PDB file of C-alpha atoms in Angstrom:
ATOM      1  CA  UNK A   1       7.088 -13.119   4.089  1.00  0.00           C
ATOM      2  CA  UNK A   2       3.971 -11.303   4.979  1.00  0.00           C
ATOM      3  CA  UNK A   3       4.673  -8.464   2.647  1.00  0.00           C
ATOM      4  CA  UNK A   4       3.921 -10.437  -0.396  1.00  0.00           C
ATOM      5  CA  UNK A   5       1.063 -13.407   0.158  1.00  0.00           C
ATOM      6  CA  UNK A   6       1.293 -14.842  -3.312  1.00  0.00           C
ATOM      7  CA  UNK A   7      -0.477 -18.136  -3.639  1.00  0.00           C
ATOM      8  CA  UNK A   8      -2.732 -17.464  -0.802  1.00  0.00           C
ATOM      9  CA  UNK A   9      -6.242 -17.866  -1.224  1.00  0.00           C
ATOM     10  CA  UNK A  10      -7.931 -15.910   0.649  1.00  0.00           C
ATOM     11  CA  UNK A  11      -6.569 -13.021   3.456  1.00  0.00           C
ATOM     12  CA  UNK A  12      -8.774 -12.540   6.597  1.00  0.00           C
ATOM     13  CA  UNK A  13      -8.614  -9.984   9.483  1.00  0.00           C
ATOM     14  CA  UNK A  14      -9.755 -10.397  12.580  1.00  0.00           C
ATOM     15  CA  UNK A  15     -11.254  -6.728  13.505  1.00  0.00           C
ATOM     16  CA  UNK A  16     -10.621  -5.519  17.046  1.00  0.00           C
ATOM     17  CA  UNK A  17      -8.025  -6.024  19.121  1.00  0.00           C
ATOM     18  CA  UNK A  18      -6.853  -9.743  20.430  1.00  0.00           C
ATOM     19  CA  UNK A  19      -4.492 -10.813  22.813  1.00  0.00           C
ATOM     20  CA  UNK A  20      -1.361 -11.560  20.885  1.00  0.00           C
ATOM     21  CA  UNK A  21       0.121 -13.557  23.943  1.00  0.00           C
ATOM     22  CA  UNK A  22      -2.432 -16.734  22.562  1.00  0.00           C
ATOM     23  CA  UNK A  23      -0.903 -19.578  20.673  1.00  0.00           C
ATOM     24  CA  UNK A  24      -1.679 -21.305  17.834  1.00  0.00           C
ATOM     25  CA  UNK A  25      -4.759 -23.377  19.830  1.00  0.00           C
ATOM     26  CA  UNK A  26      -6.163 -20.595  21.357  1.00  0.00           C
ATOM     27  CA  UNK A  27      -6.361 -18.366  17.172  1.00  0.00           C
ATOM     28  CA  UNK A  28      -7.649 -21.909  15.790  1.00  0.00           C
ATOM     29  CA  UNK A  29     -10.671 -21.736  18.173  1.00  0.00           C
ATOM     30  CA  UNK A  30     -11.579 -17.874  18.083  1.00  0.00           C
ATOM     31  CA  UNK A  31     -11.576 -18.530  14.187  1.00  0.00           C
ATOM     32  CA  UNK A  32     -13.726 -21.625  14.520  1.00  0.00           C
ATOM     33  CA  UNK A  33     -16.252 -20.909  16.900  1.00  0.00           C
ATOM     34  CA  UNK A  34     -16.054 -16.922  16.821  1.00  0.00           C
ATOM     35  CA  UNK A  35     -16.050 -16.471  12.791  1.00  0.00           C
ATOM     36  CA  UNK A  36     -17.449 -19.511  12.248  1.00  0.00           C
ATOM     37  CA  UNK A  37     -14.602 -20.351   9.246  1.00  0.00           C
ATOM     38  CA  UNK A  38     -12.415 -23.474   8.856  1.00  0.00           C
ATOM     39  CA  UNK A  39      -9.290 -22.736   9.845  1.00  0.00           C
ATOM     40  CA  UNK A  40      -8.016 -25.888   8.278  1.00  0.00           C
ATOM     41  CA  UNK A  41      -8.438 -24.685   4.510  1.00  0.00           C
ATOM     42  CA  UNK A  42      -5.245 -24.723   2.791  1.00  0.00           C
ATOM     43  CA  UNK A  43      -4.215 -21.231   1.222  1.00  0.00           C
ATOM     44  CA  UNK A  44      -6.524 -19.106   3.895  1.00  0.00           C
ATOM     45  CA  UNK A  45      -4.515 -16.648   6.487  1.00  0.00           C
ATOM     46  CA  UNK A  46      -5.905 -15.165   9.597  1.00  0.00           C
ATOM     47  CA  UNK A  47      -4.209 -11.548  10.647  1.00  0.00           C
ATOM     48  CA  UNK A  48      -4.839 -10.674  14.134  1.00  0.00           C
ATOM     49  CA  UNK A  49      -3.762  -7.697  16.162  1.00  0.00           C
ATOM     50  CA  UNK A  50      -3.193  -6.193  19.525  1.00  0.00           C
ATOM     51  CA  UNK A  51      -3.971  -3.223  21.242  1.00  0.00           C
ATOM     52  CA  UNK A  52      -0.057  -1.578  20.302  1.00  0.00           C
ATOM     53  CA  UNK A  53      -1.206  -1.739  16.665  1.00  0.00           C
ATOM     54  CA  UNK A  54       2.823  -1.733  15.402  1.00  0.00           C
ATOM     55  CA  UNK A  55       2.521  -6.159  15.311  1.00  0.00           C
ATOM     56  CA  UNK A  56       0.517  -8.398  14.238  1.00  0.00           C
ATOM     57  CA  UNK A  57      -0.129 -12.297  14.211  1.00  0.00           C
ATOM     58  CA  UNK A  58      -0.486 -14.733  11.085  1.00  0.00           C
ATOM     59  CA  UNK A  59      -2.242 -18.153  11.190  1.00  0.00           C
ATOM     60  CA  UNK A  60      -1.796 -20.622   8.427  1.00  0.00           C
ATOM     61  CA  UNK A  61      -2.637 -24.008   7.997  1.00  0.00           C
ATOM     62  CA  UNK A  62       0.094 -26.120   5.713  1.00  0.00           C
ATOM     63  CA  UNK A  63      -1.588 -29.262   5.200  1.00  0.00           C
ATOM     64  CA  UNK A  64       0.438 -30.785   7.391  1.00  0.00           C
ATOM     65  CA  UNK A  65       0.606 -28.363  10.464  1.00  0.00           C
ATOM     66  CA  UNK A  66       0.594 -24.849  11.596  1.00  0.00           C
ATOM     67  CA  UNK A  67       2.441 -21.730  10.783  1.00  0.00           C
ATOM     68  CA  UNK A  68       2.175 -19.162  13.132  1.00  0.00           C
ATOM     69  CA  UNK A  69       4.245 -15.619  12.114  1.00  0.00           C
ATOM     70  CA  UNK A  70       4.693 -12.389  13.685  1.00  0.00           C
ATOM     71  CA  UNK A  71       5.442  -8.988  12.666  1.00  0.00           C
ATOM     72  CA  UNK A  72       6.740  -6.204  14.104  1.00  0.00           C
ATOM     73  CA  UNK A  73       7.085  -3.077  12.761  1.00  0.00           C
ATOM     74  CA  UNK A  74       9.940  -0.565  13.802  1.00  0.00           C
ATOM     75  CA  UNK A  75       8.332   2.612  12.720  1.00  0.00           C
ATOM     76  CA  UNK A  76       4.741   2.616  12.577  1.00  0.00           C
ATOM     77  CA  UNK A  77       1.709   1.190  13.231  1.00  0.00           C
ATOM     78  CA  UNK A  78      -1.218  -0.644  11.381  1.00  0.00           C
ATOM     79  CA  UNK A  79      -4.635   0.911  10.498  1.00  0.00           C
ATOM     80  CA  UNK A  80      -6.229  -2.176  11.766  1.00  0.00           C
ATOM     81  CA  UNK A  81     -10.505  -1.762  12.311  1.00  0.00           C
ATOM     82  CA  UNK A  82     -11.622  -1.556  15.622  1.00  0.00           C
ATOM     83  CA  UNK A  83     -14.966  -3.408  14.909  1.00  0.00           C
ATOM     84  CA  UNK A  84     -14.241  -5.827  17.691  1.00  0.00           C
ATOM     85  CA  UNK A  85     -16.928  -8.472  16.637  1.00  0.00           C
ATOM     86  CA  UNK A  86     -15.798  -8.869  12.822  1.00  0.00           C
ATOM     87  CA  UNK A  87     -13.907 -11.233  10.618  1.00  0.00           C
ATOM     88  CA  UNK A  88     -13.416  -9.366   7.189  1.00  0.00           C
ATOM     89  CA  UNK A  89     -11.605 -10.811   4.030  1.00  0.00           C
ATOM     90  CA  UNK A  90      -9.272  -8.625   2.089  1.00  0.00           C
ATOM     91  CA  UNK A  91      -8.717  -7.929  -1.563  1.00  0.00           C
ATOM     92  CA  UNK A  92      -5.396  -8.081  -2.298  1.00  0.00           C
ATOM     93  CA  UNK A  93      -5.094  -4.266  -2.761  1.00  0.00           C
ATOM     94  CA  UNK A  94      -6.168  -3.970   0.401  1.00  0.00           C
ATOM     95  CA  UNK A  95      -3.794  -6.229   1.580  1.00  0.00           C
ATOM     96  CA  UNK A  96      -1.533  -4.123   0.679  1.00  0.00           C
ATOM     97  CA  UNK A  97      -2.899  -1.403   1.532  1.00  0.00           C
ATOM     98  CA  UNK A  98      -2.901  -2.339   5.213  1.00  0.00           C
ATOM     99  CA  UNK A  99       0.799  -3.499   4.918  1.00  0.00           C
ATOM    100  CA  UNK A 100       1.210  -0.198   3.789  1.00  0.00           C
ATOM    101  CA  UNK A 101      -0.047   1.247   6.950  1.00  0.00           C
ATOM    102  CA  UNK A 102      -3.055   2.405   5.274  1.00  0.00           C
ATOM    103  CA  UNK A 103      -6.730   1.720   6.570  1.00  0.00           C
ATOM    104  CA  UNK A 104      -8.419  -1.218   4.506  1.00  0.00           C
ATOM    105  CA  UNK A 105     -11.131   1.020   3.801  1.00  0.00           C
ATOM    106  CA  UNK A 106     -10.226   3.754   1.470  1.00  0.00           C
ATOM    107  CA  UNK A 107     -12.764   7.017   1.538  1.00  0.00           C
ATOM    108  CA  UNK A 108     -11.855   7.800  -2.022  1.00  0.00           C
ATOM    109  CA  UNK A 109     -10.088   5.552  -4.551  1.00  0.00           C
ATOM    110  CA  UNK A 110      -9.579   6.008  -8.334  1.00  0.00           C
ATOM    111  CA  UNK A 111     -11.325   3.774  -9.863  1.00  0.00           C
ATOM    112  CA  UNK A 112     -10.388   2.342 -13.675  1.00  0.00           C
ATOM    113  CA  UNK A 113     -11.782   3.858 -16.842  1.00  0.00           C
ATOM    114  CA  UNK A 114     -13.496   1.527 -18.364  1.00  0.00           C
ATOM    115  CA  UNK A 115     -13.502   0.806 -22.166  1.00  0.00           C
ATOM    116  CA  UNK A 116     -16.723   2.253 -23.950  1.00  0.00           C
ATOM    117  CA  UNK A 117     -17.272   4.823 -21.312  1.00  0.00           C
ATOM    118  CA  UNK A 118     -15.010   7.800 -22.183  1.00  0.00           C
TER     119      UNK A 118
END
């Protein structure tokens, strides 16, 4: 399920580490009154992560209730960014990027030609 997030509207991270023991309450209010975002907006997902960077936490609001999921990898771990203070929202390439177990923040990425510039 987490490997493909089609239909979602926007993807956010929650940098730094978080205590992956909280519930569904506890994520609601650190996305509330910590990133200052509703966490009731349909087709938004909140990743957090602990310090053993090989799981991770989903939060999503259905409409009609919550959806909490968890992954854990069996080989490997997440490039998940240490900036303990931020929220950051993801592109789906780097969505996948991080599901990849790549960092979110390529150094150097091919970028597209684009048409009229060759």
């Amino acid at each position: 399920m987490l490997n493909d997030l089609q239909g979602m509207k926007h993807v956010y991270i929650a940098c730094g580490y978080k205590d992956l023991r909280k519930g569904i309450d506890s994520l609601v209010e650190i996305v509330k009154l910590g990133f200052q975002l509703n966490p009731f907006e349909e087709g938004n997902i909140f990743l957090f992560c602990g310090r053993r960077t090989d799981r991770i936490k989903a939060l999503l609001y259905e409409g009609d209730g919550w959806l909490l999921l968890y992954k854990r990898l069996t080989d490997g771990k997440f490039q998940w960014p240490r900036n303990d203070k931020d929220v950051k929202g993801l592109t789906p390439q780097q969505y996948r990027w991080l599901m990849d177990g790549l960092s979110v923040s390529q150094k150097k990425v091919i970028k597209p030609v684009k048409i009229g510039k060759i």
